[in-house]
Amino acid sequence: MSGPPDADPSVTVADRERHASDPPRELALDCVVAGIEAAHPAAVVADALALDGDVLTVAAADGTATARDLAAYDRVVVVGAGNAAGHFAAAVERLLGDRIDGGAVVTDDPVETERVAVLPGDHPTPSEAGVESARRVRAVAADAGESDLVIGLLTGGGSALLAAPAEGVALGDLRETTDALLASGATISEMNAVRKHLSAVKGGRLARAAAPADALALAVSDVTGDDPAVIASGPLSPDPTTFGDAIAVLDRYGIDAPAAVADRLEGGAAGEVAETPGPGESPFDGGGVDVWIVANARTALTAAREVAAERGYEPLVLSARMRGEAREAAKAHAAVAEECRAVGEPIEPPAVLLSAGEVTVTLGDDPGTGGPNGEFALSAALELDAAGPDGEGIVVASLDTDGIDGATDAAGALVDDRLVSDGPEGPLTREAAADALDAHDAYPVLDDAGALLRTGPTGTNVNDLRAVVVAERGGHSDDGGARADAREGGSEGTK
């Protein structure tokens, strides 16, 4: 069966040897890398999809399953969007081969395919290239007939990449609104409520374009709770939000939207613009559209937990739904780790605390450079230093599984209790760390300290992943030259 070459889901971390300078640091790194690799579409398709003759079976992340007889359709076409959409399309091509009659996906991480066009787009802010690509994706869906099957491949990042502004809204208006939402601290659900009402494809409109064809959407979730209506802004899902909800989000965060955006939302709230299709409305009223979550944050957490257990550490998953301000979430993680270290609760060390989800950063008027995971790591390092002996022997790795933390070239950071110190031996003083945190400028100080993790694009996106390693009480990981080498290696490139 023909198809694109096999993908390598392995993740390369730049300067790995320096980061993994002692066993706890190596374990923290290995846990998060294992999580990313488990969520790569090549691994996900191998685990979740199976083909028996012409029957495609899909096993969802929640243990449920569905099947489609591809021979019952005249054509099978593929559409999709997201950071991992290219890798997803390539993996599905390898499985289905010439059963796929064509298609198009948009991504910022292109790969080689034979039957599905992999089109360019930009993330996290939409671009002209993304607009043109989104139009092509919509055209593929709209060309599907009543006897065709549209397979949708949706992953994190799809909201920005599938950028097809609604009538009357220019790309500049969409970019300005997106940038304001990203800086506001709004949740992904809130941001997507706005974006869905400014789009020609989001909020179920791509499914409407594909009707009356059947649609089978496969999603790699990057959102807390795995709501299909939020993943990639739900192009193939009914939309429970309204124009009024979108206006409320802008009001809640004090966002002064461009005139074209305000006019569209206000017109929609007044009934002058058609609402997005909701639950029970066409095309979601006949059972022809189905969305299945095939991987999510728990996919990554499970793999990370297995690595910890194999090394003799007791793993504890705190939550797959962590949210809130990055610096505050880091304080909570550090506090739990300190409690483990001090009294063996809620788990006796050596232990690994794991979490996933999405933390956010509310930016001020003149923010610096960084992302939520870098800010999380820097805040955690400050807390561990302040904890004294109870913070010793604790390592924190926090990264975005797509390899892009905010708008930086780093995936996140790996820190320990020795990063921040008021002594001359420390790579970062408490004052410098606190100032950088207050200015939302974590990237430069973490880079100088050699703490940034750089992976390049990973081929997946299941949101943030964190591993907090707590060494056995009474012990402390060997310095391994990490501090001495930190400033020398802080700015080396990625793969």
CSV table of C-alpha atoms in Angstrom, one decimal:
chain,number,residue,atom,x,y,z
A,1,MET,CA,0.0,0.0,0.0
A,2,SER,CA,1.5,3.4,-1.0
A,3,GLY,CA,1.8,6.3,1.4
A,4,PRO,CA,4.3,8.8,2.8
A,5,PRO,CA,7.4,7.6,4.5
A,6,ASP,CA,7.1,6.4,8.1
A,7,ALA,CA,7.4,9.2,10.6
A,8,ASP,CA,9.8,9.3,13.5
A,9,PRO,CA,7.9,10.5,16.6
A,10,SER,CA,11.1,10.9,18.7
A,11,VAL,CA,11.8,14.2,20.2
A,12,THR,CA,15.3,15.8,20.2
A,13,VAL,CA,16.1,18.2,23.1
A,14,ALA,CA,18.9,20.6,22.4
A,15,ASP,CA,21.8,20.3,24.9
A,16,ARG,CA,20.2,17.3,26.4
A,17,GLU,CA,23.3,16.1,28.2
A,18,ARG,CA,23.7,19.4,30.0
A,19,HIS,CA,20.0,19.5,31.0
A,20,ALA,CA,20.1,15.8,32.2
A,21,SER,CA,23.1,16.4,34.4
A,22,ASP,CA,21.9,14.2,37.3
A,23,PRO,CA,19.3,11.4,37.7
A,24,PRO,CA,16.4,13.6,38.9
A,25,ARG,CA,16.9,16.1,36.1
A,26,GLU,CA,17.2,13.3,33.6
A,27,LEU,CA,14.0,11.8,34.8
A,28,ALA,CA,12.1,15.0,34.6
A,29,LEU,CA,13.2,15.5,31.0
A,30,ASP,CA,12.5,11.9,30.1
A,31,CYS,CA,9.0,12.1,31.5
A,32,VAL,CA,7.9,15.1,29.5
A,33,VAL,CA,9.7,13.8,26.3
A,34,ALA,CA,7.8,10.4,26.7
A,35,GLY,CA,4.6,12.3,27.0
A,36,ILE,CA,5.2,14.2,23.8
A,37,GLU,CA,6.2,11.2,21.8
A,38,ALA,CA,3.1,9.2,23.0
A,39,ALA,CA,0.9,12.0,21.7
A,40,HIS,CA,2.5,12.2,18.2
A,41,PRO,CA,0.0,11.3,15.5
A,42,ALA,CA,2.2,8.5,14.2
A,43,ALA,CA,1.9,6.8,17.7
A,44,VAL,CA,-1.8,7.8,18.1
A,45,VAL,CA,-2.9,6.5,14.7
A,46,ALA,CA,-1.1,3.2,15.4
A,47,ASP,CA,-2.8,2.9,18.7
A,48,ALA,CA,-6.3,4.3,18.0
A,49,LEU,CA,-7.0,3.4,14.3
A,50,ALA,CA,-7.3,0.0,12.7
A,51,LEU,CA,-8.3,-1.1,9.2
A,52,ASP,CA,-9.8,-4.5,8.6
A,53,GLY,CA,-10.5,-4.8,4.9
A,54,ASP,CA,-12.4,-1.6,4.2
A,55,VAL,CA,-13.7,-1.2,7.7
A,56,LEU,CA,-12.0,1.6,9.7
A,57,THR,CA,-12.3,1.3,13.5
A,58,VAL,CA,-11.5,4.2,15.7
A,59,ALA,CA,-10.8,3.7,19.4
A,60,ALA,CA,-11.3,6.9,21.4
A,61,ALA,CA,-9.2,8.1,24.3
A,62,ASP,CA,-12.1,7.4,26.7
A,63,GLY,CA,-12.3,3.7,25.7
A,64,THR,CA,-15.3,3.9,23.4
A,65,ALA,CA,-15.1,3.0,19.7
A,66,THR,CA,-16.8,3.5,16.4
A,67,ALA,CA,-16.4,2.0,12.9
A,68,ARG,CA,-17.0,3.1,9.3
A,69,ASP,CA,-17.2,0.9,6.2
A,70,LEU,CA,-15.2,3.0,3.7
A,71,ALA,CA,-16.5,0.9,0.8
A,72,ALA,CA,-20.0,2.3,1.4
A,73,TYR,CA,-18.8,5.7,0.2
A,74,ASP,CA,-18.1,7.0,-3.3
A,75,ARG,CA,-15.2,9.1,-2.1
A,76,VAL,CA,-13.2,9.6,1.1
A,77,VAL,CA,-11.6,13.1,1.5
A,78,VAL,CA,-9.6,14.5,4.3
A,79,VAL,CA,-9.7,18.0,5.8
A,80,GLY,CA,-8.1,19.4,8.9
A,81,ALA,CA,-6.0,22.0,10.7
A,82,GLY,CA,-3.6,22.3,13.6
A,83,ASN,CA,0.1,22.2,14.6
A,84,ALA,CA,0.1,18.4,14.1
A,85,ALA,CA,-2.4,18.2,11.2
A,86,GLY,CA,0.4,17.4,8.6
A,87,HIS,CA,1.8,14.6,10.7
A,88,PHE,CA,-1.8,13.4,11.3
A,89,ALA,CA,-2.6,13.4,7.6
A,90,ALA,CA,0.6,11.5,6.8
A,91,ALA,CA,-0.2,8.8,9.4
A,92,VAL,CA,-3.7,8.4,8.2
A,93,GLU,CA,-2.4,8.2,4.6
A,94,ARG,CA,-0.1,5.4,5.6
A,95,LEU,CA,-3.0,3.5,7.1
A,96,LEU,CA,-5.7,4.1,4.4
A,97,GLY,CA,-3.5,4.5,1.3
A,98,ASP,CA,-5.5,4.7,-1.9
A,99,ARG,CA,-8.8,4.7,-0.1
A,100,ILE,CA,-8.2,8.4,0.3
A,101,ASP,CA,-9.3,10.4,-2.8
A,102,GLY,CA,-7.8,13.7,-1.8
A,103,GLY,CA,-8.0,16.5,0.7
A,104,ALA,CA,-6.2,19.4,2.4
A,105,VAL,CA,-5.0,20.3,5.8
A,106,VAL,CA,-3.3,23.5,7.1
A,107,THR,CA,-0.4,23.5,9.5
A,108,ASP,CA,2.8,25.3,10.5
A,109,ASP,CA,4.8,22.0,10.6
A,110,PRO,CA,4.6,20.6,7.0
A,111,VAL,CA,5.5,17.0,6.1
A,112,GLU,CA,5.5,15.0,3.0
A,113,THR,CA,2.2,13.5,1.8
A,114,GLU,CA,0.9,11.9,-1.4
A,115,ARG,CA,-2.9,12.3,-1.4
A,116,VAL,CA,-3.7,15.1,1.1
A,117,ALA,CA,-2.3,18.6,0.4
A,118,VAL,CA,-0.4,20.0,3.4
A,119,LEU,CA,-0.9,23.8,3.2
A,120,PRO,CA,0.9,26.6,5.1
A,121,GLY,CA,-0.5,28.7,8.0
A,122,ASP,CA,0.8,30.5,11.0
A,123,HIS,CA,0.4,30.2,14.8
A,124,PRO,CA,-0.5,31.8,17.2
A,125,THR,CA,-1.5,34.8,15.1
A,126,PRO,CA,-3.4,34.1,11.8
A,127,SER,CA,-1.7,35.1,8.5
A,128,GLU,CA,-2.6,35.7,4.8
A,129,ALA,CA,-1.2,32.2,4.0
A,130,GLY,CA,-3.5,30.7,6.6
A,131,VAL,CA,-6.5,32.5,5.1
A,132,GLU,CA,-5.8,31.1,1.6
A,133,SER,CA,-5.2,27.6,3.0
A,134,ALA,CA,-8.4,27.7,5.0
A,135,ARG,CA,-10.3,28.6,1.9
A,136,ARG,CA,-8.9,25.6,0.2
A,137,VAL,CA,-9.8,23.4,3.1
A,138,ARG,CA,-13.4,24.7,3.0
A,139,ALA,CA,-13.5,24.1,-0.8
A,140,VAL,CA,-12.6,20.5,-0.3
A,141,ALA,CA,-15.4,20.0,2.3
A,142,ALA,CA,-17.9,21.9,0.1
A,143,ASP,CA,-17.1,19.7,-2.9
A,144,ALA,CA,-18.1,16.5,-1.0
A,145,GLY,CA,-21.3,14.9,-2.1
A,146,GLU,CA,-24.1,13.1,-0.3
A,147,SER,CA,-22.3,9.7,-0.8
A,148,ASP,CA,-18.9,10.9,0.4
A,149,LEU,CA,-17.1,10.7,3.7
A,150,VAL,CA,-15.2,13.7,5.0
A,151,ILE,CA,-12.5,12.7,7.6
A,152,GLY,CA,-11.5,15.7,9.7
A,153,LEU,CA,-8.1,15.8,11.4
A,154,LEU,CA,-8.1,18.4,14.2
A,155,THR,CA,-5.3,19.3,16.6
A,156,GLY,CA,-4.2,22.1,18.8
A,157,GLY,CA,-3.4,25.3,17.0
A,158,GLY,CA,-6.2,24.9,14.5
A,159,SER,CA,-8.0,28.0,15.7
A,160,ALA,CA,-5.2,30.3,14.4
A,161,LEU,CA,-4.2,28.1,11.5
A,162,LEU,CA,-7.7,27.7,10.0
A,163,ALA,CA,-8.1,31.4,9.5
A,164,ALA,CA,-11.0,32.2,7.2
A,165,PRO,CA,-12.5,35.6,8.3
A,166,ALA,CA,-16.2,36.0,8.1
A,167,GLU,CA,-17.7,38.4,5.6
A,168,GLY,CA,-16.9,42.0,6.5
A,169,VAL,CA,-14.0,41.1,8.7
A,170,ALA,CA,-10.5,41.6,7.4
A,171,LEU,CA,-7.4,39.6,8.3
A,172,GLY,CA,-6.0,42.7,10.1
A,173,ASP,CA,-9.1,42.8,12.3
A,174,LEU,CA,-8.8,39.1,13.1
A,175,ARG,CA,-5.1,39.5,13.9
A,176,GLU,CA,-5.7,42.5,16.2
A,177,THR,CA,-8.5,40.7,18.1
A,178,THR,CA,-6.4,37.5,18.4
A,179,ASP,CA,-3.4,39.4,19.8
A,180,ALA,CA,-5.6,41.2,22.3
A,181,LEU,CA,-7.2,37.9,23.4
A,182,LEU,CA,-3.8,36.2,23.8
A,183,ALA,CA,-2.6,39.1,26.0
A,184,SER,CA,-5.7,39.3,28.1
A,185,GLY,CA,-5.4,36.1,30.1
A,186,ALA,CA,-8.7,34.8,28.6
A,187,THR,CA,-9.2,31.0,28.6
A,188,ILE,CA,-9.1,29.0,25.4
A,189,SER,CA,-12.8,28.5,25.6
A,190,GLU,CA,-13.4,32.2,25.9
A,191,MET,CA,-11.0,33.1,23.1
A,192,ASN,CA,-12.6,30.5,20.8
A,193,ALA,CA,-16.1,31.8,21.5
A,194,VAL,CA,-15.0,35.1,19.9
A,195,ARG,CA,-13.0,33.5,17.1
A,196,LYS,CA,-15.9,31.2,16.1
A,197,HIS,CA,-18.2,34.2,15.5
A,198,LEU,CA,-15.6,35.9,13.3
A,199,SER,CA,-15.0,32.9,11.0
A,200,ALA,CA,-16.4,31.3,7.9
A,201,VAL,CA,-15.4,27.8,9.0
A,202,LYS,CA,-15.2,27.6,12.8
A,203,GLY,CA,-18.1,26.8,15.1
A,204,GLY,CA,-19.6,24.1,13.0
A,205,ARG,CA,-19.5,26.0,9.7
A,206,LEU,CA,-17.0,23.6,8.1
A,207,ALA,CA,-19.5,20.8,8.8
A,208,ARG,CA,-22.2,22.9,7.3
A,209,ALA,CA,-20.1,23.4,4.2
A,210,ALA,CA,-19.5,19.6,3.9
A,211,ALA,CA,-23.2,18.7,4.3
A,212,PRO,CA,-24.9,16.5,3.2
A,213,ALA,CA,-21.7,14.4,3.2
A,214,ASP,CA,-21.0,12.3,6.4
A,215,ALA,CA,-18.2,13.7,8.5
A,216,LEU,CA,-15.9,11.7,10.9
A,217,ALA,CA,-13.7,14.0,12.9
A,218,LEU,CA,-10.7,12.7,14.7
A,219,ALA,CA,-9.2,15.1,17.2
A,220,VAL,CA,-6.0,15.3,19.2
A,221,SER,CA,-7.2,17.5,22.1
A,222,ASP,CA,-5.2,20.4,23.5
A,223,VAL,CA,-8.0,21.8,25.6
A,224,THR,CA,-8.9,21.2,29.2
A,225,GLY,CA,-11.9,18.9,29.4
A,226,ASP,CA,-11.6,17.8,25.7
A,227,ASP,CA,-14.7,19.7,24.5
A,228,PRO,CA,-14.9,19.1,20.7
A,229,ALA,CA,-16.5,22.5,20.3
A,230,VAL,CA,-13.4,24.2,21.6
A,231,ILE,CA,-10.6,22.1,19.9
A,232,ALA,CA,-9.5,24.1,16.8
A,233,SER,CA,-12.7,26.2,17.5
A,234,GLY,CA,-14.9,23.3,16.6
A,235,PRO,CA,-15.2,23.5,12.8
A,236,LEU,CA,-17.0,20.1,12.7
A,237,SER,CA,-18.9,20.4,16.0
A,238,PRO,CA,-22.1,22.2,17.0
A,239,ASP,CA,-21.4,25.5,18.7
A,240,PRO,CA,-23.1,26.1,22.1
A,241,THR,CA,-21.8,29.7,22.2
A,242,THR,CA,-23.5,32.8,20.8
A,243,PHE,CA,-22.7,36.2,19.4
A,244,GLY,CA,-23.7,37.5,22.9
A,245,ASP,CA,-21.2,35.2,24.5
A,246,ALA,CA,-18.5,36.6,22.3
A,247,ILE,CA,-19.4,40.2,23.2
A,248,ALA,CA,-19.3,39.3,26.9
A,249,VAL,CA,-15.8,37.9,26.6
A,250,LEU,CA,-14.5,41.2,25.0
A,251,ASP,CA,-16.3,43.2,27.7
A,252,ARG,CA,-15.0,41.0,30.5
A,253,TYR,CA,-11.3,41.6,29.5
A,254,GLY,CA,-11.7,45.2,28.4
A,255,ILE,CA,-10.8,44.5,24.8
A,256,ASP,CA,-11.5,47.4,22.4
A,257,ALA,CA,-12.1,45.4,19.2
A,258,PRO,CA,-11.8,46.8,15.7
A,259,ALA,CA,-14.9,48.4,14.3
A,260,ALA,CA,-15.6,45.6,11.8
A,261,VAL,CA,-15.4,43.0,14.7
A,262,ALA,CA,-17.7,45.0,16.9
A,263,ASP,CA,-20.2,45.6,14.1
A,264,ARG,CA,-20.3,41.9,13.2
A,265,LEU,CA,-20.8,40.7,16.8
A,266,GLU,CA,-23.4,43.3,17.6
A,267,GLY,CA,-25.2,42.6,14.3
A,268,GLY,CA,-25.2,38.9,15.2
A,269,ALA,CA,-26.5,39.5,18.7
A,270,ALA,CA,-29.3,41.6,17.1
A,271,GLY,CA,-30.2,38.8,14.8
A,272,GLU,CA,-28.9,40.5,11.7
A,273,VAL,CA,-26.2,37.9,11.1
A,274,ALA,CA,-26.8,34.1,11.1
A,275,GLU,CA,-25.7,32.4,14.3
A,276,THR,CA,-23.3,29.4,14.2
A,277,PRO,CA,-25.1,26.1,14.0
A,278,GLY,CA,-25.9,24.8,17.5
A,279,PRO,CA,-26.7,21.4,18.9
A,280,GLY,CA,-29.7,19.8,17.2
A,281,GLU,CA,-29.5,22.1,14.3
A,282,SER,CA,-28.5,21.2,10.7
A,283,PRO,CA,-26.1,19.5,10.0
A,284,PHE,CA,-26.0,18.1,13.5
A,285,ASP,CA,-29.5,16.9,13.6
A,286,GLY,CA,-29.2,13.6,11.6
A,287,GLY,CA,-26.2,11.7,13.0
A,288,GLY,CA,-24.0,12.2,10.0
A,289,VAL,CA,-21.4,14.2,11.8
A,290,ASP,CA,-19.3,12.6,14.5
A,291,VAL,CA,-16.3,13.7,16.5
A,292,TRP,CA,-13.9,11.4,18.3
A,293,ILE,CA,-11.1,12.3,20.7
A,294,VAL,CA,-8.2,9.9,19.9
A,295,ALA,CA,-5.5,11.5,22.1
A,296,ASN,CA,-5.4,14.1,24.8
A,297,ALA,CA,-3.4,15.3,27.8
A,298,ARG,CA,-4.0,12.0,29.5
A,299,THR,CA,-2.2,10.2,26.7
A,300,ALA,CA,0.9,12.2,27.6
A,301,LEU,CA,0.4,11.8,31.3
A,302,THR,CA,0.1,8.0,31.0
A,303,ALA,CA,3.4,7.7,29.2
A,304,ALA,CA,5.1,10.0,31.6
A,305,ARG,CA,3.8,8.1,34.6
A,306,GLU,CA,5.1,4.8,33.1
A,307,VAL,CA,8.6,6.3,32.8
A,308,ALA,CA,8.6,7.5,36.4
A,309,ALA,CA,7.5,4.1,37.6
A,310,GLU,CA,10.1,2.3,35.6
A,311,ARG,CA,12.8,4.3,37.3
A,312,GLY,CA,11.6,3.4,40.8
A,313,TYR,CA,9.8,6.7,41.5
A,314,GLU,CA,6.2,6.8,42.7
A,315,PRO,CA,4.2,8.8,40.2
A,316,LEU,CA,1.2,10.9,41.1
A,317,VAL,CA,-1.0,12.7,38.5
A,318,LEU,CA,-2.2,15.9,40.1
A,319,SER,CA,-4.6,16.8,37.3
A,320,ALA,CA,-5.0,16.9,33.5
A,321,ARG,CA,-7.0,20.1,33.9
A,322,MET,CA,-4.5,22.6,35.5
A,323,ARG,CA,-5.5,26.2,34.6
A,324,GLY,CA,-5.1,29.7,35.9
A,325,GLU,CA,-2.2,32.1,36.0
A,326,ALA,CA,1.1,30.3,35.4
A,327,ARG,CA,3.0,31.9,38.3
A,328,GLU,CA,0.2,30.9,40.8
A,329,ALA,CA,-0.2,27.4,39.5
A,330,ALA,CA,3.6,27.0,39.9
A,331,LYS,CA,3.4,28.0,43.6
A,332,ALA,CA,0.8,25.3,44.1
A,333,HIS,CA,3.0,22.6,42.4
A,334,ALA,CA,6.0,23.7,44.4
A,335,ALA,CA,4.0,23.6,47.7
A,336,VAL,CA,2.9,20.0,47.0
A,337,ALA,CA,6.5,19.0,46.1
A,338,GLU,CA,7.8,20.6,49.3
A,339,GLU,CA,5.2,18.7,51.4
A,340,CYS,CA,6.3,15.5,49.8
A,341,ARG,CA,9.9,16.3,50.6
A,342,ALA,CA,9.2,17.4,54.2
A,343,VAL,CA,6.7,14.8,55.5
A,344,GLY,CA,6.0,12.3,52.7
A,345,GLU,CA,2.5,13.6,51.9
A,346,PRO,CA,0.5,13.2,49.7
A,347,ILE,CA,3.2,10.7,48.4
A,348,GLU,CA,6.5,9.5,49.7
A,349,PRO,CA,9.6,10.4,47.8
A,350,PRO,CA,11.3,9.5,45.5
A,351,ALA,CA,8.3,10.7,43.6
A,352,VAL,CA,7.2,12.4,40.4
A,353,LEU,CA,4.2,14.8,40.4
A,354,LEU,CA,2.6,15.1,37.0
A,355,SER,CA,0.1,17.6,35.6
A,356,ALA,CA,-1.2,18.8,32.3
A,357,GLY,CA,-3.7,21.5,31.2
A,358,GLU,CA,-3.3,25.1,30.2
A,359,VAL,CA,-1.9,27.9,32.3
A,360,THR,CA,-2.1,31.4,31.1
A,361,VAL,CA,-0.3,34.7,31.6
A,362,THR,CA,-2.1,38.1,31.8
A,363,LEU,CA,0.3,40.6,30.2
A,364,GLY,CA,0.7,44.2,31.2
A,365,ASP,CA,1.2,47.2,29.0
A,366,ASP,CA,4.8,46.5,28.2
A,367,PRO,CA,5.5,42.8,28.5
A,368,GLY,CA,8.8,41.2,28.0
A,369,THR,CA,9.6,37.9,26.2
A,370,GLY,CA,8.4,34.5,27.3
A,371,GLY,CA,5.6,32.0,27.5
A,372,PRO,CA,3.4,30.4,30.2
A,373,ASN,CA,5.7,27.4,30.7
A,374,GLY,CA,8.8,29.6,31.1
A,375,GLU,CA,6.9,31.8,33.6
A,376,PHE,CA,5.7,28.6,35.4
A,377,ALA,CA,9.2,27.3,35.7
A,378,LEU,CA,10.7,30.6,36.9
A,379,SER,CA,8.0,31.0,39.5
A,380,ALA,CA,8.5,27.5,40.7
A,381,ALA,CA,12.3,28.1,41.1
A,382,LEU,CA,11.7,31.1,43.2
A,383,GLU,CA,9.4,29.1,45.5
A,384,LEU,CA,11.8,26.3,45.9
A,385,ASP,CA,14.6,28.7,46.8
A,386,ALA,CA,12.4,30.4,49.4
A,387,ALA,CA,11.4,27.0,50.9
A,388,GLY,CA,15.0,26.3,52.1
A,389,PRO,CA,15.7,22.6,53.0
A,390,ASP,CA,12.2,21.6,52.0
A,391,GLY,CA,12.8,22.8,48.5
A,392,GLU,CA,16.0,20.8,48.1
A,393,GLY,CA,16.2,17.9,45.6
A,394,ILE,CA,13.2,19.1,43.6
A,395,VAL,CA,13.3,19.4,39.8
A,396,VAL,CA,10.6,21.0,37.7
A,397,ALA,CA,10.1,20.5,33.9
A,398,SER,CA,7.3,22.5,32.2
A,399,LEU,CA,6.8,22.7,28.5
A,400,ASP,CA,4.2,23.1,25.8
A,401,THR,CA,3.9,19.8,23.9
A,402,ASP,CA,4.0,21.5,20.5
A,403,GLY,CA,7.5,22.8,21.2
A,404,ILE,CA,6.4,26.4,21.2
A,405,ASP,CA,6.0,28.2,24.5
A,406,GLY,CA,4.1,31.4,23.7
A,407,ALA,CA,5.8,33.0,20.7
A,408,THR,CA,9.3,31.9,21.6
A,409,ASP,CA,11.7,29.3,20.1
A,410,ALA,CA,11.7,27.4,23.4
A,411,ALA,CA,9.2,24.6,24.4
A,412,GLY,CA,9.5,25.5,28.1
A,413,ALA,CA,12.2,25.2,30.8
A,414,LEU,CA,13.8,22.8,33.3
A,415,VAL,CA,14.7,24.2,36.7
A,416,ASP,CA,15.7,22.9,40.1
A,417,ASP,CA,16.1,24.3,43.6
A,418,ARG,CA,19.6,25.5,42.8
A,419,LEU,CA,18.7,27.9,39.9
A,420,VAL,CA,17.8,30.8,42.1
A,421,SER,CA,20.1,31.9,44.9
A,422,ASP,CA,21.3,35.0,46.6
A,423,GLY,CA,24.8,33.5,46.8
A,424,PRO,CA,27.5,34.2,44.2
A,425,GLU,CA,27.4,30.5,43.0
A,426,GLY,CA,23.9,30.7,41.7
A,427,PRO,CA,23.1,31.4,38.0
A,428,LEU,CA,20.2,33.7,38.9
A,429,THR,CA,19.6,36.0,41.9
A,430,ARG,CA,16.3,36.2,43.6
A,431,GLU,CA,16.0,39.9,42.7
A,432,ALA,CA,16.6,39.2,39.0
A,433,ALA,CA,14.2,36.3,38.9
A,434,ALA,CA,11.5,38.3,40.7
A,435,ASP,CA,11.9,41.3,38.4
A,436,ALA,CA,11.7,39.1,35.3
A,437,LEU,CA,8.6,37.4,36.6
A,438,ASP,CA,6.9,40.7,37.3
A,439,ALA,CA,7.8,42.0,33.9
A,440,HIS,CA,6.7,38.8,32.2
A,441,ASP,CA,10.2,38.6,30.8
A,442,ALA,CA,11.2,35.0,31.9
A,443,TYR,CA,12.8,34.0,28.6
A,444,PRO,CA,16.0,36.1,28.7
A,445,VAL,CA,16.9,35.1,32.3
A,446,LEU,CA,16.1,31.5,31.8
A,447,ASP,CA,18.1,31.5,28.6
A,448,ASP,CA,21.1,33.1,30.3
A,449,ALA,CA,20.8,30.4,33.0
A,450,GLY,CA,20.8,27.6,30.5
A,451,ALA,CA,17.3,26.5,31.7
A,452,LEU,CA,15.3,26.7,28.5
A,453,LEU,CA,14.2,23.5,26.8
A,454,ARG,CA,14.3,23.6,23.0
A,455,THR,CA,12.8,20.8,20.9
A,456,GLY,CA,11.8,22.5,17.7
A,457,PRO,CA,8.3,21.6,16.4
A,458,THR,CA,7.3,18.2,17.9
A,459,GLY,CA,4.6,17.2,15.5
A,460,THR,CA,1.9,17.2,18.2
A,461,ASN,CA,0.0,19.4,20.6
A,462,VAL,CA,-1.8,18.2,23.7
A,463,ASN,CA,-1.2,21.4,25.6
A,464,ASP,CA,1.1,21.9,28.6
A,465,LEU,CA,2.9,19.0,30.4
A,466,ARG,CA,4.8,19.2,33.7
A,467,ALA,CA,6.9,16.8,35.7
A,468,VAL,CA,8.1,17.6,39.2
A,469,VAL,CA,10.7,15.2,40.5
A,470,VAL,CA,11.1,15.0,44.3
A,471,ALA,CA,14.3,13.2,45.2
A,472,GLU,CA,14.4,10.8,48.2
A,473,ARG,CA,14.3,12.6,51.5
A,474,GLY,CA,17.8,13.1,53.0
A,475,GLY,CA,19.3,13.1,49.6
A,476,HIS,CA,20.1,15.8,47.0
A,477,SER,CA,21.0,15.4,43.4
A,478,ASP,CA,24.6,15.9,42.4
A,479,ASP,CA,25.2,19.3,40.8
A,480,GLY,CA,26.7,17.6,37.8
A,481,GLY,CA,28.3,20.8,36.7
A,482,ALA,CA,24.9,22.2,35.7
A,483,ARG,CA,25.5,25.6,37.3
A,484,ALA,CA,29.0,25.9,36.0
A,485,ASP,CA,27.9,25.1,32.5
A,486,ALA,CA,24.6,27.0,32.5
A,487,ARG,CA,25.6,30.4,31.3
A,488,GLU,CA,27.9,28.9,28.7
A,489,GLY,CA,25.2,26.8,27.0
A,490,GLY,CA,22.2,29.0,27.5
A,491,SER,CA,21.8,30.2,23.9
A,492,GLU,CA,22.7,27.1,21.9
A,493,GLY,CA,20.3,26.3,19.0
A,494,THR,CA,17.7,23.7,18.4
A,495,LYS,CA,17.8,20.7,16.2
